[in-house]
C-alpha atoms as a printed R data frame, in Angstrom:
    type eleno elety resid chain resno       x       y       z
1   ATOM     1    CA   UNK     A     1 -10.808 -20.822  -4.405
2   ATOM     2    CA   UNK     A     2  -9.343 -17.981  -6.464
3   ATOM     3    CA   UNK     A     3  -5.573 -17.434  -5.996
4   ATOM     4    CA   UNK     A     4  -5.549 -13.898  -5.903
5   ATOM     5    CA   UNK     A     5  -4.446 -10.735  -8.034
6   ATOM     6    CA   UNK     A     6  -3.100  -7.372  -7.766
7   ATOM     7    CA   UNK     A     7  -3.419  -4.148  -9.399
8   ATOM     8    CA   UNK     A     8  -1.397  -0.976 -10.721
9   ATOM     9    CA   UNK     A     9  -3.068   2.681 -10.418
10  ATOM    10    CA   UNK     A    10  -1.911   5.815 -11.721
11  ATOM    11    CA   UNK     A    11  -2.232   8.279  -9.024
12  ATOM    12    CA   UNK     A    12  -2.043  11.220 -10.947
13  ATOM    13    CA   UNK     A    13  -5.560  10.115 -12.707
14  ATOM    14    CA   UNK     A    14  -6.417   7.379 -10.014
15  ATOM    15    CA   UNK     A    15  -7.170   5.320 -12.910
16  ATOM    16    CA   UNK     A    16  -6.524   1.390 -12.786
17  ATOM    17    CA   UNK     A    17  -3.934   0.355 -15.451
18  ATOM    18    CA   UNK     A    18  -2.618  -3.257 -14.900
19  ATOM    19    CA   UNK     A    19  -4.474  -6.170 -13.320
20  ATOM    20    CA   UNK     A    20  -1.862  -8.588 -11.970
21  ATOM    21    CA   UNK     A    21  -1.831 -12.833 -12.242
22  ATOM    22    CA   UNK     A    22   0.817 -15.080 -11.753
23  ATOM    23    CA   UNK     A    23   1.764 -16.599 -15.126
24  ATOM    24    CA   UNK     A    24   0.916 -20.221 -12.894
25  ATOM    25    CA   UNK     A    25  -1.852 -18.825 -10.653
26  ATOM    26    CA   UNK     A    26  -3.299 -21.595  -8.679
27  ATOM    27    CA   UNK     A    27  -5.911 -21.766  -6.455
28  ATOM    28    CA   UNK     A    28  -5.289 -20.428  -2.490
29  ATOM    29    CA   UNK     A    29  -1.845 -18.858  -3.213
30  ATOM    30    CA   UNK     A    30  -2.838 -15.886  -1.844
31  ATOM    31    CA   UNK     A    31  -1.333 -13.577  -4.678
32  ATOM    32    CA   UNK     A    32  -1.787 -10.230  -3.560
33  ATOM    33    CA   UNK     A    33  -1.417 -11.073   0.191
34  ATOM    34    CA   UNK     A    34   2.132  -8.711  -0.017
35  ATOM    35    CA   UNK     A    35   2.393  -6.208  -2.694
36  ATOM    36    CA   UNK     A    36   5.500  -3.307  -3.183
37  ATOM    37    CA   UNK     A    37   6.027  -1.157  -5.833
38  ATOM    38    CA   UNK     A    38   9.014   1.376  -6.846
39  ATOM    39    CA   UNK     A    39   9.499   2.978 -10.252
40  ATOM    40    CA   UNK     A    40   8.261   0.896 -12.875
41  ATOM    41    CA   UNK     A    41   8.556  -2.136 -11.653
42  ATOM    42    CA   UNK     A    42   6.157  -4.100  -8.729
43  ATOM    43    CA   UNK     A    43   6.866  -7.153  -6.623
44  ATOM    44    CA   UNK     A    44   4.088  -9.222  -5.918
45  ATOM    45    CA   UNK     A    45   4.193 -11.783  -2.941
46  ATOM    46    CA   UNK     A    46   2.024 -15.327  -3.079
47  ATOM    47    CA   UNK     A    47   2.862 -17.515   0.020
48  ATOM    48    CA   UNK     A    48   0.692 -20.369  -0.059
49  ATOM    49    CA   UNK     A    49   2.382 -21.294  -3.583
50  ATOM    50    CA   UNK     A    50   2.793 -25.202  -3.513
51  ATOM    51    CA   UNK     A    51   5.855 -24.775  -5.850
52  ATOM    52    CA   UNK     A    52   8.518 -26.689  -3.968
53  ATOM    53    CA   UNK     A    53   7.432 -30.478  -5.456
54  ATOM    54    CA   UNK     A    54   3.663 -29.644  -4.368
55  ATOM    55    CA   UNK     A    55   5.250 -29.461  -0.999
56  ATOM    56    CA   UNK     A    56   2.470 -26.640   0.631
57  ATOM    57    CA   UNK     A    57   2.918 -23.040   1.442
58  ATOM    58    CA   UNK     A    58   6.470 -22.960   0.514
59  ATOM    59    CA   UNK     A    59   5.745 -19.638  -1.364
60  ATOM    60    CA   UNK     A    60   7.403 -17.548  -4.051
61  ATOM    61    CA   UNK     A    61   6.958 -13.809  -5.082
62  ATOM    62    CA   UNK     A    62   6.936 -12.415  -8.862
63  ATOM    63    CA   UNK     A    63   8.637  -9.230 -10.247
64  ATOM    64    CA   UNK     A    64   6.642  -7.310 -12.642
65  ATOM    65    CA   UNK     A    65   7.958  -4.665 -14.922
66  ATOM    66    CA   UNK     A    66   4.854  -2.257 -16.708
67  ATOM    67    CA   UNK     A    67   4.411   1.079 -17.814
68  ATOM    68    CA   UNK     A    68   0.885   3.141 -18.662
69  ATOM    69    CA   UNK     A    69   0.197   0.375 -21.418
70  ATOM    70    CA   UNK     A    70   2.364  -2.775 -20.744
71  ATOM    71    CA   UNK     A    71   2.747  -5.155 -17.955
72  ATOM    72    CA   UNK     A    72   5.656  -7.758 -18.462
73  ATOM    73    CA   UNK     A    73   6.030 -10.853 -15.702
74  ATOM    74    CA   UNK     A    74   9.737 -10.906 -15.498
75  ATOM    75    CA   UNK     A    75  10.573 -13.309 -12.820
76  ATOM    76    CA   UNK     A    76   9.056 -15.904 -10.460
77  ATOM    77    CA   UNK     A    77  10.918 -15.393  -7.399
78  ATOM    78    CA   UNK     A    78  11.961 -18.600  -4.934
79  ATOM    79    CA   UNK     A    79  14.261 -19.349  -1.822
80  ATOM    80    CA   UNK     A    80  17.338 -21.198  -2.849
81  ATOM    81    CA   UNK     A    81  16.288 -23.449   0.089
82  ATOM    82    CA   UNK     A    82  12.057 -23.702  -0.627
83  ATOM    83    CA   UNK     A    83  10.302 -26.041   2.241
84  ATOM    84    CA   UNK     A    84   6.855 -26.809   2.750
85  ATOM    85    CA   UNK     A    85   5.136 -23.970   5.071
86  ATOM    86    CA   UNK     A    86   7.844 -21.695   4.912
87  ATOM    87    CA   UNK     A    87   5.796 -18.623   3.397
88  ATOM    88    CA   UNK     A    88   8.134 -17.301   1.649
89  ATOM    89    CA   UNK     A    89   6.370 -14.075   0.381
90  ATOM    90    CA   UNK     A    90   4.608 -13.639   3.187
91  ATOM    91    CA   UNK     A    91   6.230  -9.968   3.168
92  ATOM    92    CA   UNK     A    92   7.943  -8.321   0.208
93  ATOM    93    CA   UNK     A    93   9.948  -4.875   0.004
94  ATOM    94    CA   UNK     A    94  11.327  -3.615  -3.290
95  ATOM    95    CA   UNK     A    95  14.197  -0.320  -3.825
96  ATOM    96    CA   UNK     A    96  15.717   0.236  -7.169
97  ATOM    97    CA   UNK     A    97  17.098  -3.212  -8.379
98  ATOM    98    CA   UNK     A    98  16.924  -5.213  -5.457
99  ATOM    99    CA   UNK     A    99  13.765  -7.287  -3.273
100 ATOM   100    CA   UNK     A   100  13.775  -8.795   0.171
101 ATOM   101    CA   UNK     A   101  11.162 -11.144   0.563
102 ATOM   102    CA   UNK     A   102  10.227 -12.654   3.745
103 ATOM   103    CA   UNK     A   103   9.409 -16.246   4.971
104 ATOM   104    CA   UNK     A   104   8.892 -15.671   8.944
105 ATOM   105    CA   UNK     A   105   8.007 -20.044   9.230
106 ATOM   106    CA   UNK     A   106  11.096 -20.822   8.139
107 ATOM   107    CA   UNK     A   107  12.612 -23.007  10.317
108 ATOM   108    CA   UNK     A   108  16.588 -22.822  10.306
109 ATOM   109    CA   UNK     A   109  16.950 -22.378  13.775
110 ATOM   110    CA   UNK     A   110  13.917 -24.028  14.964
111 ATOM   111    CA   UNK     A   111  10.398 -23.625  14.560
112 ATOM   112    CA   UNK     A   112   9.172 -20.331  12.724
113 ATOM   113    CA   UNK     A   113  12.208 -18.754  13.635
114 ATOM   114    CA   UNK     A   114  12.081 -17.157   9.919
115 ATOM   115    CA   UNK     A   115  14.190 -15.344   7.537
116 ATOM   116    CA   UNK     A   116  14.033 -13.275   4.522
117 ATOM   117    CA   UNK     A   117  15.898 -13.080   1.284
118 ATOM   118    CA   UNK     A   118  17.205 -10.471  -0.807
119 ATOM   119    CA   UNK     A   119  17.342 -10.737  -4.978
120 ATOM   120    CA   UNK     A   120  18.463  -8.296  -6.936
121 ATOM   121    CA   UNK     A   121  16.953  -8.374 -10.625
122 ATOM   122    CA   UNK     A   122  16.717  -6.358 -13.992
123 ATOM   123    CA   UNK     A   123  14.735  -6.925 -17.102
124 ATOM   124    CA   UNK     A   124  16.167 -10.587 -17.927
125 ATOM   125    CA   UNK     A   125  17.528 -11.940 -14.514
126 ATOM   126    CA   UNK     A   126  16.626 -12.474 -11.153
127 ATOM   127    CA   UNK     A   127  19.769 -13.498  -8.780
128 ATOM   128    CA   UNK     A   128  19.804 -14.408  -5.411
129 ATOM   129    CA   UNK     A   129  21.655 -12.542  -3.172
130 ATOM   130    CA   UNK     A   130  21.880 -13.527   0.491
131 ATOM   131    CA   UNK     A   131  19.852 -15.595   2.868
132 ATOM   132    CA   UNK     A   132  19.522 -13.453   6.001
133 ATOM   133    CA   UNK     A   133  18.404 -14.381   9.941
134 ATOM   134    CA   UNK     A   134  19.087 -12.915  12.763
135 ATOM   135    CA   UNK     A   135  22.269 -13.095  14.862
136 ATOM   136    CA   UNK     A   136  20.000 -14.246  17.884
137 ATOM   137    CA   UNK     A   137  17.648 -16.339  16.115
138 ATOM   138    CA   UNK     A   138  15.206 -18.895  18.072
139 ATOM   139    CA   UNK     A   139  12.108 -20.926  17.624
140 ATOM   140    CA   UNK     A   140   8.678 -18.820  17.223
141 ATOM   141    CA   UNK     A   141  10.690 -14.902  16.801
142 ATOM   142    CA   UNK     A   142   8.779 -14.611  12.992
143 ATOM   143    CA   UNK     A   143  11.733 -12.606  11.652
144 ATOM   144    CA   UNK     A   144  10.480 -11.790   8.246
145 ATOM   145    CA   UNK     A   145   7.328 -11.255   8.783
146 ATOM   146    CA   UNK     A   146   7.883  -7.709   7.897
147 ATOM   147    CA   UNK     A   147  10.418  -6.354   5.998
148 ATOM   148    CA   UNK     A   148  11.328  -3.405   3.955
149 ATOM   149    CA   UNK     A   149  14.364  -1.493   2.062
150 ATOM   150    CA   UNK     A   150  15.683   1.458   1.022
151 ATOM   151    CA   UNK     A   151  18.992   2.162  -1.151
152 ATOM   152    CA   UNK     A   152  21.749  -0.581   0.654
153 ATOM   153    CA   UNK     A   153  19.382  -1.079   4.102
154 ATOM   154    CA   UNK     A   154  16.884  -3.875   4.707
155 ATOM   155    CA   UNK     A   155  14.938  -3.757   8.152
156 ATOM   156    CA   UNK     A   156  12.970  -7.217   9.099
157 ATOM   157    CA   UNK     A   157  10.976  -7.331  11.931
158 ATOM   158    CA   UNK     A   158  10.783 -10.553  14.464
159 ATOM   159    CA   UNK     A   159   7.725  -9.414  16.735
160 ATOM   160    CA   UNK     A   160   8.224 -12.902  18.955
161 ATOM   161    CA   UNK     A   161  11.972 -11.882  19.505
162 ATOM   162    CA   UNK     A   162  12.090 -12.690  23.575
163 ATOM   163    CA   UNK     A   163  14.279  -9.757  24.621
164 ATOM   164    CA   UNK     A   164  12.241  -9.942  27.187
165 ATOM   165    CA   UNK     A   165   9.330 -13.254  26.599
166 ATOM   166    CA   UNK     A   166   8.103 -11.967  22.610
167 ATOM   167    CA   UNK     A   167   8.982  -8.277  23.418
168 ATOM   168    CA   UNK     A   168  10.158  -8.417  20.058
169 ATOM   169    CA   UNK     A   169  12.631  -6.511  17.930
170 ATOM   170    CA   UNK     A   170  13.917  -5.806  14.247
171 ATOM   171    CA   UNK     A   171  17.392  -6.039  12.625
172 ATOM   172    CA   UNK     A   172  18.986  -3.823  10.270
173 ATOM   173    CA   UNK     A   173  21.168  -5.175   7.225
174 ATOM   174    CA   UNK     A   174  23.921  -4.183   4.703
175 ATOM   175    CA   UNK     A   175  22.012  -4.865   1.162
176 ATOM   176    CA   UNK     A   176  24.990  -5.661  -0.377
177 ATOM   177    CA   UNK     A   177  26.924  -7.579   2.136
178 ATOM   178    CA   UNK     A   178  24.053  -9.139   3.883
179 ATOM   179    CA   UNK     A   179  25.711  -8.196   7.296
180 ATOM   180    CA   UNK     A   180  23.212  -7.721  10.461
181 ATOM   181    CA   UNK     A   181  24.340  -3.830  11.141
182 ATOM   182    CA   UNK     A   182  22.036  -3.460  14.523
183 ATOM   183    CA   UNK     A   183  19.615  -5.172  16.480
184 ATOM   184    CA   UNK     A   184  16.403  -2.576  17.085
185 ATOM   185    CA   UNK     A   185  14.739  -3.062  20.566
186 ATOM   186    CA   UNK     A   186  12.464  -0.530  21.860
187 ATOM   187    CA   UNK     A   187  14.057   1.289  24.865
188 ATOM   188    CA   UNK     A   188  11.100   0.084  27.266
189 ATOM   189    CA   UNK     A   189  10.738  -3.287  25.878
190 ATOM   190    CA   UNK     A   190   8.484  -5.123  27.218
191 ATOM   191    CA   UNK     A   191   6.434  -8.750  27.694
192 ATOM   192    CA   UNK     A   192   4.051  -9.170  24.728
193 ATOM   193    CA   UNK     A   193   4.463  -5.564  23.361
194 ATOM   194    CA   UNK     A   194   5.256  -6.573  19.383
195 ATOM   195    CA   UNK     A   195   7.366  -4.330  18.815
196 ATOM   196    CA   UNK     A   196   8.665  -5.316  14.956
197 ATOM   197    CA   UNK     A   197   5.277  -5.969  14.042
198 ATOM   198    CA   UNK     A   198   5.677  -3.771  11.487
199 ATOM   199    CA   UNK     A   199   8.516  -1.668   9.627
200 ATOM   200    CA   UNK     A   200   9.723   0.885   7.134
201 ATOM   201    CA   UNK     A   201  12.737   2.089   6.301
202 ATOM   202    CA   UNK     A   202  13.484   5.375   4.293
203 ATOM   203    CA   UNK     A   203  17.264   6.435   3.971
204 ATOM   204    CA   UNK     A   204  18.956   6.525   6.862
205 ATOM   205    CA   UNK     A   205  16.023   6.363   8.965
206 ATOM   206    CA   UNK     A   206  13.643   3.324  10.417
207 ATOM   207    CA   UNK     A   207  10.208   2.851  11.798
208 ATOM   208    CA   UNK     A   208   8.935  -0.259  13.760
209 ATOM   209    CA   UNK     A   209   5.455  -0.544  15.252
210 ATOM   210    CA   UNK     A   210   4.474  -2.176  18.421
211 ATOM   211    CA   UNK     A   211   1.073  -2.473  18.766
212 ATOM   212    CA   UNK     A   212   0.570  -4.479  21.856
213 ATOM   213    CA   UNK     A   213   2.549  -1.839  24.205
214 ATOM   214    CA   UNK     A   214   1.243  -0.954  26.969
C-alpha cells in the first residue's frame, strides 16, 4: 500500500501547486491522514510511521515550507518519548511558528489516555516544546485526538473524558508555558455525547463538537 500524500492549492486560481511526500514515505503511514496549513508553511501528519526502531504506529508529522514555485521539507517531526501505537500525528494544528501534534493512544496514564505535543520551528530548526495531558487524565479519554491553535492557545479534545461515563471534554493551554488554563465541559454533559470530538480555536474564542448529543 501507498503511504499517502498531500497537496497545496492556490485559492485565488484554485490551481494545485505542490504535491506533498515524506522525504522517507513508506508504505501505510497514512501521510495525509492530518493536514494544517498557515502562511507559507504546512504541517503534514503520518501516524502509522514505524519510525521509533520499526516499533509500529508510533507516528511523526513533517513541516513543509513552499511558496507558488518551491516546496522545501524542513523537518520530520517526533515525540521526545515515541512508542509503538502511539499515533502521534494522528491530529496536527499549526499558528505562526509553533505545531501541536496529537497522539490520543498514548499511554502515560493508562491505556489511550493520549496527549499532544507542541514544537515550535523556523526554516532550520524544529524544537520541542512541551509534552501536554490533561490534569484529569485516565485510560481510554483520547485527549489529542483533536487539537488546534491560535496565537499562545492550544485546545485538545478528549471525547472519552468520563465527566459523566465518555461525556467527554477539551482543555485549553498556555502555548508558551504549556499550563492547562481550563477544562471545557459542555453545560449539559452527558453519557456518550462526544463532546471534544472535534475543535477549533480562533483568538480568544473556542469551538468543540459533540456529535453524539442527544
Amino acid at each position: 500500500g501507498v503511504g499517502g500524500s498531500a497537496y497545496i492549492f492556490n485559492v485565488t486560481t484554485g490551481a494545485q501547486l505542490h504535491i506533498l511526500n515524506a522525504s522517507d514515505a513508506a508504505s501505510l503511514d497514512q501521510f495525509g491522514h492530518s493536514v494544517a496549513i498557515d502562511g507559507n508553511y504546512a504541517i503534514v501528519g503520518a501516524h502509522a510511521n514505524d519510525h521509533s526502531d520499526n516499533a509500529n504506529d508510533t507516528g511523526c508529522a513533517y513541516i513543509f515550507s513552499f511558496n507558488d514555485t518551491t516546496v522545501t521539507q524542513l523537518h520530520k517531526l517526533t515525540a521526545s518519548d515515541p512508542f509503538q501505537y502511539d499515533i502521534f500525528g494522528f491530529n496536527v494544528a499549526i499558528s505562526g511558528n509553533y505545531v501541536i501534534v496529537g497522539a490520543p493512544s498514548d499511554n502515560d496514564d493508562g491505556e489511550d489516555s493520549g496527549s499532544a505535543y507542541i514544537f515550535s520551528f523556523n526554516d532550520t530548526t524544529a524544537t520541542q516544546l512541551h509534552k501536554i495531558v490533561a490534569s484529569d487524565a485516565a485510560q481510554y479519554d483520547n485527549f489529542g485526538r483533536n487539537v488546534a491553535i491560535s496565537g499562545n492557545y492550544a485546545i485538545c479534545g478528549a471525547r472519552y473524558n468520563d465527566d459523566p461515563d465518555q461525556s467527554g471534554s477539551a482543555y485549553i493551554f498556555n502555548v508558551t508555558t504549556g499550563a492547562q488554563l481550563h477544562k471545557l465541559t459542555a453545560s449539559d454533559a452527558y453519557a456518550n455525547d462526544n463532546f471534544g470530538i472535534s475543535v477549533a480555536i480562533s483568538g480568544n474564542y473556542a469551538i468543540c463538537g459533540a456529535d453524539w448529543n442527544d
